[in-house]
């Protein structure tokens, strides 16, 4: 019985992937309601559980891709791949009211540019403090602080080492986790309660996963607005990282 079930699940990895993710989401929202009374959103807990499961899967299989290295869970690789990730980000745009977006106007654009540069220089400063002084490493880790997507894209374009690219991803993941966990708590203090403020917030923070989870815990209606500028933020970071930001670092550090 068990052998037959395992054979079926191995043969239909996508279905088993949906089942695992569905169970994870159910547990996450139960934990959120039971132990935090909704203050820590279920999606934030789900991402934390996903990172933990990925780590455990990597230890179990001795591989490089976490749970995907386990045949029974290989379908998670499709669900977590770039195609469905980008589809989910783009789909959020359909919940945007264009009139509300126009009201953000110049403020949203300024927040977008300001957010990229502040995150980059913060990440580069930390990298420099820990002994990285070459332009490629500083740019890669700095753009990782922009988002964990921009870091490896920039690193691959500049020929950064695998160690530096891993650090850039780690920097982006930490930022995403901080944003998703802290947003519901700071939202009342910063006036994060309208589509216009969500557009500006998404432009300043930039991390799509962190902004989406944080705004979902604050007010689900704000998610499309924050995610829209967060998506532009990622695109802008990927454009500026291997070009303008790298040349700035090379001018400063050679």
Short mmCIF file of N, CA, C and O in Angstrom, two decimals, residues 192-242:
data_model
loop_
_atom_site.label_atom_id
_atom_site.label_comp_id
_atom_site.label_asym_id
_atom_site.label_seq_id
_atom_site.Cartn_x
_atom_site.Cartn_y
_atom_site.Cartn_z
N UNK A 192 0.64 53.52 7.28
CA UNK A 192 0.49 52.58 6.18
C UNK A 192 -0.95 52.06 6.17
O UNK A 192 -1.25 50.97 6.65
N UNK A 193 -1.86 52.87 5.60
CA UNK A 193 -3.28 52.54 5.67
C UNK A 193 -4.06 52.94 4.43
O UNK A 193 -5.28 53.01 4.44
N UNK A 194 -3.35 53.22 3.33
CA UNK A 194 -4.02 53.63 2.09
C UNK A 194 -3.24 53.11 0.89
O UNK A 194 -2.06 52.77 1.00
N UNK A 195 -3.91 53.03 -0.28
CA UNK A 195 -3.18 52.59 -1.49
C UNK A 195 -1.95 53.43 -1.79
O UNK A 195 -0.92 52.90 -2.20
N UNK A 196 -2.06 54.75 -1.59
CA UNK A 196 -0.91 55.63 -1.89
C UNK A 196 0.27 55.30 -0.98
O UNK A 196 1.41 55.21 -1.43
N UNK A 197 0.01 55.11 0.31
CA UNK A 197 1.10 54.78 1.23
C UNK A 197 1.67 53.39 0.93
O UNK A 197 2.87 53.16 1.10
N UNK A 198 0.81 52.47 0.45
CA UNK A 198 1.29 51.13 0.10
C UNK A 198 2.21 51.18 -1.12
O UNK A 198 3.20 50.45 -1.19
N UNK A 199 1.87 52.04 -2.09
CA UNK A 199 2.73 52.21 -3.27
C UNK A 199 4.11 52.72 -2.84
O UNK A 199 5.14 52.22 -3.30
N UNK A 200 4.12 53.71 -1.97
CA UNK A 200 5.39 54.27 -1.50
C UNK A 200 6.15 53.23 -0.67
O UNK A 200 7.37 53.08 -0.82
N UNK A 201 5.45 52.50 0.16
CA UNK A 201 6.07 51.48 0.99
C UNK A 201 6.72 50.39 0.13
O UNK A 201 7.85 49.98 0.39
N UNK A 202 6.00 49.94 -0.90
CA UNK A 202 6.55 48.93 -1.80
C UNK A 202 7.79 49.43 -2.52
O UNK A 202 8.74 48.67 -2.75
N UNK A 203 7.80 50.72 -2.88
CA UNK A 203 8.96 51.30 -3.54
C UNK A 203 10.15 51.43 -2.62
O UNK A 203 11.29 51.28 -3.05
N UNK A 204 9.91 51.69 -1.34
CA UNK A 204 11.01 51.83 -0.39
C UNK A 204 11.59 50.49 0.04
O UNK A 204 12.80 50.33 0.13
N UNK A 205 10.73 49.52 0.27
CA UNK A 205 11.18 48.21 0.76
C UNK A 205 11.65 47.31 -0.38
O UNK A 205 12.67 46.67 -0.30
N UNK A 206 10.83 47.20 -1.41
CA UNK A 206 11.23 46.51 -2.62
C UNK A 206 11.08 45.01 -2.65
O UNK A 206 10.78 44.46 -3.70
N UNK A 207 11.29 44.31 -1.55
CA UNK A 207 11.24 42.87 -1.58
C UNK A 207 9.80 42.39 -1.77
O UNK A 207 8.95 42.59 -0.90
N UNK A 208 9.51 41.79 -2.90
CA UNK A 208 8.13 41.43 -3.24
C UNK A 208 7.51 40.49 -2.22
O UNK A 208 6.37 40.68 -1.78
N UNK A 209 8.25 39.45 -1.81
CA UNK A 209 7.70 38.49 -0.85
C UNK A 209 7.47 39.13 0.50
O UNK A 209 6.44 38.91 1.15
N UNK A 210 8.42 39.95 0.96
CA UNK A 210 8.28 40.61 2.24
C UNK A 210 7.14 41.62 2.25
O UNK A 210 6.35 41.68 3.19
N UNK A 211 7.04 42.41 1.18
CA UNK A 211 5.98 43.41 1.07
C UNK A 211 4.62 42.74 0.98
O UNK A 211 3.66 43.16 1.64
N UNK A 212 4.52 41.68 0.19
CA UNK A 212 3.24 40.98 0.03
C UNK A 212 2.76 40.40 1.35
O UNK A 212 1.60 40.59 1.74
N UNK A 213 3.64 39.69 2.05
CA UNK A 213 3.24 39.08 3.33
C UNK A 213 2.96 40.14 4.38
O UNK A 213 2.01 40.02 5.15
N UNK A 214 3.79 41.18 4.43
CA UNK A 214 3.60 42.23 5.43
C UNK A 214 2.31 42.99 5.23
O UNK A 214 1.58 43.27 6.19
N UNK A 215 2.01 43.34 3.98
CA UNK A 215 0.77 44.07 3.71
C UNK A 215 -0.45 43.17 3.88
O UNK A 215 -1.51 43.65 4.28
N UNK A 216 -0.31 41.89 3.57
CA UNK A 216 -1.42 40.97 3.77
C UNK A 216 -1.80 40.88 5.24
O UNK A 216 -2.97 40.75 5.59
N UNK A 217 -0.79 40.96 6.10
CA UNK A 217 -1.07 40.93 7.54
C UNK A 217 -1.61 42.27 8.03
O UNK A 217 -2.27 42.32 9.06
N UNK A 218 -1.33 43.34 7.29
CA UNK A 218 -1.81 44.68 7.68
C UNK A 218 -3.21 44.95 7.14
O UNK A 218 -4.12 45.28 7.88
N UNK A 219 -3.35 44.82 5.82
CA UNK A 219 -4.62 45.00 5.14
C UNK A 219 -4.52 44.37 3.75
O UNK A 219 -3.79 44.89 2.90
N UNK A 220 -5.19 43.24 3.51
CA UNK A 220 -5.05 42.55 2.22
C UNK A 220 -5.35 43.42 1.01
O UNK A 220 -4.82 43.17 -0.09
N UNK A 221 -6.18 44.45 1.16
CA UNK A 221 -6.51 45.32 0.03
C UNK A 221 -5.31 46.14 -0.44
O UNK A 221 -5.31 46.66 -1.55
N UNK A 222 -4.29 46.27 0.40
CA UNK A 222 -3.12 47.06 0.05
C UNK A 222 -2.06 46.26 -0.71
O UNK A 222 -1.14 46.85 -1.28
N UNK A 223 -2.20 44.94 -0.71
CA UNK A 223 -1.17 44.08 -1.30
C UNK A 223 -0.87 44.41 -2.77
O UNK A 223 0.30 44.55 -3.16
N UNK A 224 -1.88 44.55 -3.65
CA UNK A 224 -1.56 44.82 -5.06
C UNK A 224 -0.76 46.09 -5.27
O UNK A 224 0.11 46.14 -6.14
N UNK A 225 -1.04 47.12 -4.49
CA UNK A 225 -0.35 48.40 -4.67
C UNK A 225 1.11 48.32 -4.25
O UNK A 225 2.00 48.81 -4.94
N UNK A 226 1.36 47.67 -3.11
CA UNK A 226 2.73 47.52 -2.67
C UNK A 226 3.53 46.61 -3.58
O UNK A 226 4.69 46.88 -3.90
N UNK A 227 2.90 45.52 -4.03
CA UNK A 227 3.60 44.55 -4.89
C UNK A 227 3.91 45.13 -6.27
O UNK A 227 4.89 44.74 -6.91
N UNK A 228 3.07 46.05 -6.73
CA UNK A 228 3.31 46.64 -8.05
C UNK A 228 4.63 47.41 -8.06
O UNK A 228 5.48 47.19 -8.92
N UNK A 229 4.83 48.31 -7.11
CA UNK A 229 6.09 49.05 -7.08
C UNK A 229 7.25 48.17 -6.65
O UNK A 229 8.39 48.39 -7.07
N UNK A 230 6.98 47.14 -5.84
CA UNK A 230 8.04 46.21 -5.47
C UNK A 230 8.56 45.46 -6.70
O UNK A 230 9.76 45.19 -6.81
N UNK A 231 7.66 45.14 -7.63
CA UNK A 231 8.09 44.48 -8.86
C UNK A 231 8.95 45.41 -9.71
O UNK A 231 9.98 45.00 -10.27
N UNK A 232 8.55 46.68 -9.80
CA UNK A 232 9.37 47.66 -10.51
C UNK A 232 10.72 47.84 -9.81
O UNK A 232 11.75 48.05 -10.46
N UNK A 233 10.70 47.76 -8.50
CA UNK A 233 11.92 47.88 -7.70
C UNK A 233 12.92 46.78 -8.09
O UNK A 233 14.11 47.05 -8.29
N UNK A 234 12.43 45.56 -8.20
CA UNK A 234 13.30 44.45 -8.59
C UNK A 234 13.87 44.66 -9.99
O UNK A 234 15.06 44.44 -10.23
N UNK A 235 13.02 45.09 -10.90
CA UNK A 235 13.48 45.33 -12.27
C UNK A 235 14.51 46.45 -12.32
O UNK A 235 15.53 46.34 -13.01
N UNK A 236 14.27 47.51 -11.56
CA UNK A 236 15.22 48.62 -11.53
C UNK A 236 16.55 48.20 -10.93
O UNK A 236 17.62 48.58 -11.41
N UNK A 237 16.49 47.38 -9.88
CA UNK A 237 17.72 46.88 -9.26
C UNK A 237 18.53 46.02 -10.21
O UNK A 237 19.76 46.13 -10.29
N UNK A 238 17.84 45.14 -10.97
CA UNK A 238 18.54 44.29 -11.94
C UNK A 238 19.15 45.11 -13.06
O UNK A 238 20.17 44.73 -13.65
N UNK A 239 18.55 46.26 -13.38
CA UNK A 239 19.08 47.13 -14.42
C UNK A 239 20.28 47.93 -13.92
O UNK A 239 21.31 48.04 -14.61
N UNK A 240 20.19 48.46 -12.70
CA UNK A 240 21.24 49.33 -12.18
C UNK A 240 22.41 48.56 -11.56
O UNK A 240 23.54 49.06 -11.53
N UNK A 241 22.15 47.34 -11.05
CA UNK A 241 23.18 46.60 -10.34
C UNK A 241 24.45 46.36 -11.14
O UNK A 241 25.54 46.78 -10.73
N UNK A 242 24.38 45.70 -12.30
CA UNK A 242 25.60 45.40 -13.05
C UNK A 242 26.14 46.60 -13.83
O UNK A 242 27.18 46.49 -14.46
#
